[in-house]
Coordinates of C-alpha atoms in Angstrom, one line a residue:
X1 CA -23.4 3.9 -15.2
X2 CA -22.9 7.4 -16.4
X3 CA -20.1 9.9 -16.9
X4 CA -16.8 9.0 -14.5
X5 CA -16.9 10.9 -11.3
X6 CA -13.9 13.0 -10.2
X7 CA -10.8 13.1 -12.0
X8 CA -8.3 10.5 -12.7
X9 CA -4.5 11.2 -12.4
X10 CA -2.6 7.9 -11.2
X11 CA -0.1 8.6 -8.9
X12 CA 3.7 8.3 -9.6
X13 CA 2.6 6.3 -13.0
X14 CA 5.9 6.5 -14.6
X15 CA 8.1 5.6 -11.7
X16 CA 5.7 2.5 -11.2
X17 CA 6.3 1.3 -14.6
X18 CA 9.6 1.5 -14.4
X19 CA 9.8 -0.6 -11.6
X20 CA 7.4 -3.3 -13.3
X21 CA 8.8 -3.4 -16.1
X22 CA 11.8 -5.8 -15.6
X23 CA 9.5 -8.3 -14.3
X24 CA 6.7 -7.6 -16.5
X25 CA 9.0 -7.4 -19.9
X26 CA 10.2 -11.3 -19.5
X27 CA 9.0 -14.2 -21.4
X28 CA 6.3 -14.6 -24.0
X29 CA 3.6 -14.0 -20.9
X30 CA 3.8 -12.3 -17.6
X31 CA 0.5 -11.5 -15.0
X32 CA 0.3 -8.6 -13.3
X33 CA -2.1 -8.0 -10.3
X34 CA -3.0 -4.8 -9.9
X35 CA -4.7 -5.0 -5.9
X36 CA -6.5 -1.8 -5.8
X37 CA -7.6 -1.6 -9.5
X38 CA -9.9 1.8 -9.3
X39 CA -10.7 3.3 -12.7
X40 CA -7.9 1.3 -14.2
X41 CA -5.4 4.4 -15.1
X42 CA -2.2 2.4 -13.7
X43 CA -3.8 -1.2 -15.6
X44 CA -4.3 0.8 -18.6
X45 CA -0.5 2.3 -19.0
X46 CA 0.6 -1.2 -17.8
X47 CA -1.6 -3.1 -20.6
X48 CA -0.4 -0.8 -23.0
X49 CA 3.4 -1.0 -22.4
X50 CA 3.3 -4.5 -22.2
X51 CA 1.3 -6.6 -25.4
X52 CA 1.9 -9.7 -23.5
X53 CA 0.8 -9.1 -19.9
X54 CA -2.5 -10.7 -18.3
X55 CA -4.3 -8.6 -15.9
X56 CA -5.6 -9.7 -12.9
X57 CA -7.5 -6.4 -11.1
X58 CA -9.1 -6.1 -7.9
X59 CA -11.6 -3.4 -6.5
X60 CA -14.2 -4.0 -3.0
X61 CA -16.0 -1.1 -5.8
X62 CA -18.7 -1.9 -7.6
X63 CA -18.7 1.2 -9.8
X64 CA -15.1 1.9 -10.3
X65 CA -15.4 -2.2 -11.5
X66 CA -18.0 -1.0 -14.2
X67 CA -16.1 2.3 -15.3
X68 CA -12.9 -0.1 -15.2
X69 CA -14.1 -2.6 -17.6
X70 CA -15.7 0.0 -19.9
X71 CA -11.7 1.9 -19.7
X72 CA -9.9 -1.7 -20.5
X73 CA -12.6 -2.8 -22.8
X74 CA -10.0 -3.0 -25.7
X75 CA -8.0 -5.3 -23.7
X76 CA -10.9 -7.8 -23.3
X77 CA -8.7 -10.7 -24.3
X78 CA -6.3 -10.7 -21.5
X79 CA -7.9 -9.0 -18.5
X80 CA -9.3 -10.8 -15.2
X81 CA -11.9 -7.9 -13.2
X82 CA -12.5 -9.5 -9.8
X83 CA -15.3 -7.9 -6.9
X84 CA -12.9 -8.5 -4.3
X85 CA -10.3 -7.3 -2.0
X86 CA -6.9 -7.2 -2.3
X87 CA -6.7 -9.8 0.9
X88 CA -9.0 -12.2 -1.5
X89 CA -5.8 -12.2 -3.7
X90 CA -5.1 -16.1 -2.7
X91 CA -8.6 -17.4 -3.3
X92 CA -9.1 -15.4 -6.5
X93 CA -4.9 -16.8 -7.8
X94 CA -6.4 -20.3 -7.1
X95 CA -9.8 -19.8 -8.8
X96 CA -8.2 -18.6 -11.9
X97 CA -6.0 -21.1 -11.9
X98 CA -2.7 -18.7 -11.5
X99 CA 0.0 -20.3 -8.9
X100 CA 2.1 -17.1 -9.2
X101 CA 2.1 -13.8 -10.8
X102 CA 5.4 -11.4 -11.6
X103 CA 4.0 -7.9 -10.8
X104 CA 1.7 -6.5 -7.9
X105 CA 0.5 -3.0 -7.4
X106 CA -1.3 -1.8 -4.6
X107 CA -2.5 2.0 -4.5
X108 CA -3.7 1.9 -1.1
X109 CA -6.4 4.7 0.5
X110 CA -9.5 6.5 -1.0
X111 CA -9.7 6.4 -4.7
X112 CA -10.9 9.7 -6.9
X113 CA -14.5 8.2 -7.9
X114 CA -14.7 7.7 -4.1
X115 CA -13.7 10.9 -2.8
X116 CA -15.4 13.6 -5.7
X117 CA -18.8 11.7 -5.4
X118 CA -20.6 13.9 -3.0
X119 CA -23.1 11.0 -1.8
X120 CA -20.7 8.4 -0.7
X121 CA -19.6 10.4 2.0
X122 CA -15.9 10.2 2.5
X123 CA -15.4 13.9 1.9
X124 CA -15.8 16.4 5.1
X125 CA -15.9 19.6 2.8
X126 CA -19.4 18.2 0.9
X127 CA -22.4 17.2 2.7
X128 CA -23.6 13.8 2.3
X129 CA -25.1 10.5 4.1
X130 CA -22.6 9.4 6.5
X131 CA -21.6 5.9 4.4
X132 CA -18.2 5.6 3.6
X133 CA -18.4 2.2 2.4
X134 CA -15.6 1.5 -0.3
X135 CA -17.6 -1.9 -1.2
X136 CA -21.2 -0.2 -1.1
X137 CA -22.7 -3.9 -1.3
X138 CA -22.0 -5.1 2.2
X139 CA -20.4 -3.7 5.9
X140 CA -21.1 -1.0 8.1
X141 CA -21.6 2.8 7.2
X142 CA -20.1 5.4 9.4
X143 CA -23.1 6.2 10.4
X144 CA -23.6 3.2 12.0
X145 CA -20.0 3.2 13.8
X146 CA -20.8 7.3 15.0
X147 CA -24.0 6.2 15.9
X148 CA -23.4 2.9 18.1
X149 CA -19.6 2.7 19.3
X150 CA -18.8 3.6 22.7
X151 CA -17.3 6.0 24.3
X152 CA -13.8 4.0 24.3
X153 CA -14.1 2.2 21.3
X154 CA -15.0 5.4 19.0
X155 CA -12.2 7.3 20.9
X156 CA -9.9 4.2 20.4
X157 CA -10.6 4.1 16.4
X158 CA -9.6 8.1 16.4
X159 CA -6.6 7.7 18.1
X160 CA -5.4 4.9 16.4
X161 CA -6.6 5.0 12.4
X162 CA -6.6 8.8 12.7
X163 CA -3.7 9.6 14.8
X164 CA -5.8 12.0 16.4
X165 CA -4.9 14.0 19.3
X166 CA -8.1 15.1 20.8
X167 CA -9.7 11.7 20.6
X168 CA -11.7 11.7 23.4
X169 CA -12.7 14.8 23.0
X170 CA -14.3 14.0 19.6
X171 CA -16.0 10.6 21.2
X172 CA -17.5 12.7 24.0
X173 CA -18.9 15.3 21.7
X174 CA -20.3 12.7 19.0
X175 CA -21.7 11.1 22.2
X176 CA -24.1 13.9 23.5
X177 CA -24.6 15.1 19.9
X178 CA -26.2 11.2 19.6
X179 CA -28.5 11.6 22.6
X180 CA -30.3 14.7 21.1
X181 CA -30.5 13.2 17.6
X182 CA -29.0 10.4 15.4
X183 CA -26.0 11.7 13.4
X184 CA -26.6 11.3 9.9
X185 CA -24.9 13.7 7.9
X186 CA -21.4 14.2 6.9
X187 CA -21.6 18.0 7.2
X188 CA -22.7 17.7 10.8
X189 CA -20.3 15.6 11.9
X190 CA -17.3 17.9 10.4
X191 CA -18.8 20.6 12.5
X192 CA -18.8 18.5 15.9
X193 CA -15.5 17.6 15.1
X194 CA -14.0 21.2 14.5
X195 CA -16.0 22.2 17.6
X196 CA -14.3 20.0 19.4
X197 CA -10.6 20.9 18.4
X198 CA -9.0 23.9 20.6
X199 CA -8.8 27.0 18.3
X200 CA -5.0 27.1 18.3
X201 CA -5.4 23.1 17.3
X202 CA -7.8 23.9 14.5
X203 CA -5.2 26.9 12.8
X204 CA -2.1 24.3 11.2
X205 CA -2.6 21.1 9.7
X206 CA -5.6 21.5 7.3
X207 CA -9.0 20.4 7.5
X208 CA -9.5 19.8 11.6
X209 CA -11.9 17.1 10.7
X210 CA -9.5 15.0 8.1
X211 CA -8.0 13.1 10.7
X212 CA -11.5 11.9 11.5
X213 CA -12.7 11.1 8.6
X214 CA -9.8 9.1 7.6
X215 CA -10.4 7.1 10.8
X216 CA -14.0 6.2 10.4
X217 CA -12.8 5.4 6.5
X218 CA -10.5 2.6 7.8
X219 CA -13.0 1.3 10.6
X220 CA -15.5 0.9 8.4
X221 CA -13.6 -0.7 5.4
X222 CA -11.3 -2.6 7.8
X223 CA -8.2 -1.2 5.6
X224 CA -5.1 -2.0 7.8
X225 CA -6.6 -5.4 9.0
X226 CA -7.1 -6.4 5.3
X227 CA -3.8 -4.9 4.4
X228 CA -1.9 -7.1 7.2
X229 CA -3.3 -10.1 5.8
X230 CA -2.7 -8.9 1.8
X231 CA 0.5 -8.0 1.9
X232 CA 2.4 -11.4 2.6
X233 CA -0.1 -13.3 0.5
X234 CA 1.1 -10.9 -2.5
X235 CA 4.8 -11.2 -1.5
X236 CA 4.3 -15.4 -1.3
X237 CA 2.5 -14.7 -4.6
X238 CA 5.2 -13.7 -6.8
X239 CA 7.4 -15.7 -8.9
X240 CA 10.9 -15.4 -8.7
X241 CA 11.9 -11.8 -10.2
X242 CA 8.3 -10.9 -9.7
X243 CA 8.4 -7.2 -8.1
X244 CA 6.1 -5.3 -6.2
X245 CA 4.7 -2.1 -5.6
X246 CA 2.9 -0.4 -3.2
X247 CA 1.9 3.7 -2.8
X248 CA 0.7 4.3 1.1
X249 CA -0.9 7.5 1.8
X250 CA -0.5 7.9 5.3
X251 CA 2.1 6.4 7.7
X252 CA -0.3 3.7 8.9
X253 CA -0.3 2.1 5.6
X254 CA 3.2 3.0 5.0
X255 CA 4.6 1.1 8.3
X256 CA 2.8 -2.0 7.5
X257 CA 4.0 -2.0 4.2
X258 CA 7.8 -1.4 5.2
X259 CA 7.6 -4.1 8.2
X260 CA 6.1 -6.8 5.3
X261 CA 8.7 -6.0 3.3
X262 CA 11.5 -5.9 6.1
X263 CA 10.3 -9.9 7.4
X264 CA 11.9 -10.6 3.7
X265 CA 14.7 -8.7 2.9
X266 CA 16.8 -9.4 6.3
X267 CA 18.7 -13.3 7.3
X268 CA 16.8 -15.5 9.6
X269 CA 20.1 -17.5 10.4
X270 CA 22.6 -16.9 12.9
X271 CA 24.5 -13.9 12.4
X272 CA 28.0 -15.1 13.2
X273 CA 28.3 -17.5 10.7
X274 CA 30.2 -16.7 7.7
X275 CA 28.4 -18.3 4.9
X276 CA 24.2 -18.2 5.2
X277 CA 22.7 -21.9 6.1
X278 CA 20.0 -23.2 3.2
X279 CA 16.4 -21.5 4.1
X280 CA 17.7 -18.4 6.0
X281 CA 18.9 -15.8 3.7
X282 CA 16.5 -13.1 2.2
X283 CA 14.0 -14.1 -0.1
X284 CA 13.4 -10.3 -1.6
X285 CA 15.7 -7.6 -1.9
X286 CA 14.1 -3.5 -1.8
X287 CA 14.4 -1.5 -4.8
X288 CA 14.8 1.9 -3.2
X289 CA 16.1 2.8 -0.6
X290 CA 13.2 3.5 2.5
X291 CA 10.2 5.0 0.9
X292 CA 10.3 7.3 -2.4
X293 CA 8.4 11.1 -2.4
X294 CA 6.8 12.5 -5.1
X295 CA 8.9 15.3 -7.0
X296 CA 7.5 18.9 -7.4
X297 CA 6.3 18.2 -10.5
X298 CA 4.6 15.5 -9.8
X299 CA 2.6 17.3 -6.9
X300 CA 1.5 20.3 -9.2
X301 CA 0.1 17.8 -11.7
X302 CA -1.8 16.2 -8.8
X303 CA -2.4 17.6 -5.7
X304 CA -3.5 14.3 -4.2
X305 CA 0.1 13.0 -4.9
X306 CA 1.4 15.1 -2.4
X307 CA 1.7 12.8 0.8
X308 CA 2.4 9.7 -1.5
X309 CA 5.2 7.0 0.1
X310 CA 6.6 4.2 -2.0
X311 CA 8.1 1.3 -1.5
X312 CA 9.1 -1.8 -4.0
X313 CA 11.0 -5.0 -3.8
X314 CA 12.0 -8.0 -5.9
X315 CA 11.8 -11.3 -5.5
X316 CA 15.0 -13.1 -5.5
X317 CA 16.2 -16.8 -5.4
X318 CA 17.7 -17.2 -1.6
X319 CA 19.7 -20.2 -3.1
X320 CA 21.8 -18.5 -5.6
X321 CA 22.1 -14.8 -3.3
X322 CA 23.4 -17.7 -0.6
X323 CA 26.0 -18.6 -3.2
X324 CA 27.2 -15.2 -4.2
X325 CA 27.6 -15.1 0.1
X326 CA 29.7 -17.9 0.1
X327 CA 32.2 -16.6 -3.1
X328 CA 32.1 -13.3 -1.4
X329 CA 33.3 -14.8 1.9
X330 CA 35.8 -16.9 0.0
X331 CA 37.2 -13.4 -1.2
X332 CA 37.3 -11.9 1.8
X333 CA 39.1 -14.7 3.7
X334 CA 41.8 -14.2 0.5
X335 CA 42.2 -10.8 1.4
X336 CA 42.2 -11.2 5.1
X337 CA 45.2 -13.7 4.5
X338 CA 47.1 -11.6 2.6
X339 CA 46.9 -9.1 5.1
X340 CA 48.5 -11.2 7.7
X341 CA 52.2 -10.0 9.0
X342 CA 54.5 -10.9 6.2
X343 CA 52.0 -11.5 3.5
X344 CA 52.0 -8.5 0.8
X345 CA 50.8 -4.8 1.0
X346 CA 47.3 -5.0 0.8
X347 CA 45.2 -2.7 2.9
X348 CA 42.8 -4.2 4.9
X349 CA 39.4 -3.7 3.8
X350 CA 36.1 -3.7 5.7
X351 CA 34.4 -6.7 7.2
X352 CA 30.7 -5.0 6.4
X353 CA 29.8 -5.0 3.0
X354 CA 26.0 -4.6 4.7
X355 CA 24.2 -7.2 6.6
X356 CA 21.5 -8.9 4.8
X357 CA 18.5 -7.2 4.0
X358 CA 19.4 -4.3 6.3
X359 CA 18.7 -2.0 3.4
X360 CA 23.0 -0.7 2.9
X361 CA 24.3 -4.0 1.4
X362 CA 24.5 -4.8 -2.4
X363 CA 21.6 -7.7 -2.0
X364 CA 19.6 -5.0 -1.0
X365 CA 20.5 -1.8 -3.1
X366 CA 17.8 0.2 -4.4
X367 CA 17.7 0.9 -8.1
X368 CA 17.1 4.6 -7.6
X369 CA 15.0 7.6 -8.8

């Protein structure tokens, strides 16, 4: 296996325990699933602060797995290391014989090992093979997708997972790069990209071939489409108090996450109604309010941290938040009476103490940096 590849900082590691550990710190024994395992930093500091946590981590990465299980080898005992990913979470709860869990963390995008290792080829500043294969055991390479895609298609997968402006631009230039010879190299293709960027384009906004690269990343490791489908399965996962935690790296990411999350926190029921109907109020409730940034500090310890989002919730029980509606609504009626014509001085107070799961209400109040 060797020495580790790249260095290892984990992102926002202290806020992250802090938001696990009310779930994680109940009860003689809690499990944690940490989605996007990597080289184990944030299941290490996790393992460590709590004696009587199981871990249950995932990674598609057959090396990070190995320098994982050599990292958590002291916590042999009460650790679960799982080839999979993170929208395998279901199969791999039922095969271990887990119906629910009371922590999740997903640290979503490239990891370290991935990005320093010059011959996996997800790095436009190194030359490589063009593979980009988080899970180098099965799927396409980017070589393949560069090599094979259309016209629209390749343009399409720009655009969309890259956000990338001169889209078809880039497709048209890998296109009659193809004809003369196959595309193999990661170096190459970083030079047809900034080639194909106006000069003006190329001068703000860092590397002109990120944007690309990031792209072909997600085609090829269908990131998004597995992260649609993992995070409600996590959410439907955790036990009651159970929290999660995700860190997105770019807004993709960060918009599914915030629209799983959203489906839970707000009322299905009729919004007219003064007391919520059984099965219709919020199931979770966020534990910030939108996403968190990374401080200075944080940033100058590690540069990678810098375009971090997170987002957290809880899991809460919809029948008792529907009772604290109703005695809430109770008061309210109280005070709306006694603010009828010849009924005390009371001032009237608002009817809006926040709409459920809208974020501004006290079911939905973040905890805070």
């Amino acid at each position: 296996m060797g020495e580790i590849r790249g260095t290892h900082v984990p992102v926002l590691l202290e806020r992250c325990l802090e938001l696990l550990a009310p779930a994680l710190g109940r009860g003689d024994r809690t499990v944690h699933v940490d989605a996007t395992l990597g080289l184990g930093g944030h299941a290490e500091a996790v393992l460590e602060a709590h004696p009587q946590t199981i871990l249950i981590g995932l990674d598609r990465d057959t090396e990070a797995l190995a320098h994982a299980r050599v990292r958590l080898a002291r916590f042999a005992d009460r650790i679960h290391l799982e080839h999979a990913v993170y929208d395998e979470l279901p199969d791999v709860l039922d095969r271990l014989g887990y119906p629910g869990v009371d922590g999740i963390l997903f640290d979503l995008g490239v990891s370290s090992l991935q990005l320093d290792a010059p011959d996996r080829g997800f790095a436009y500043a190194q030359d490589a093979p063009l593979d980009m294969r988080m899970d180098q055991t099965r799927g396409v390479t980017a070589e393949e997708v560069v090599n094979t895609y259309g016209h629209p298609e390749l343009a399409r997968v720009l655009r969309v997972y890259g956000e990338e402006k001169f889209a078809g631009r880039i497709a048209s230039a890998i296109l009659r790069e193809r004809e003369r010879a196959r595309i193999t190299s990661s170096a190459r293709l970083a030079e047809l990209v900034r080639d194909s960027i106006p000069a003006p384009a190329r001068r703000t906004g860092g590397h002109p071939a990120k944007r690309t690269f990031q792209a072909l990343r997600i085609e090829v490791n269908r990131e998004l489409a597995a992260l649609e489908t993992a995070l409600p399965a996590a959410l439907d996962a955790l036990n009651v108090g159970g929290r999660m935690v995700v860190l997105s790296y770019h807004s993709l990411e960060d918009r599914l996450t915030k629209a799983a999350l959203a489906d839970r926190v707000r009322s299905t029921g009729p919004i007219d109604l003064p007391v919520e109907l059984p099965g219709t109020g919020p199931t979770f409730r966020l534990l910030s309010r939108g996403a968190e940034l990374p401080g200075e500090l944080e940033v100058a310890a590690n540069p990678r941290a810098a375009s971090v989002r997170l987002r957290a919730a809880e899991r809460i029980d919809p029948d008792a938040q529907r009772q604290g509606r109703t005695d809430r609504e109770r008061s309210r009626r109280r005070v709306k009476a006694m603010n009828q014509p010849g009924t005390g001085s009371v001032r009237s107070v608002g009817d809006r103490e926040g709409a459920p799961g809208d974020g501004t209400g006290t079911d939905v109040e973040g905890e805070g940096t």
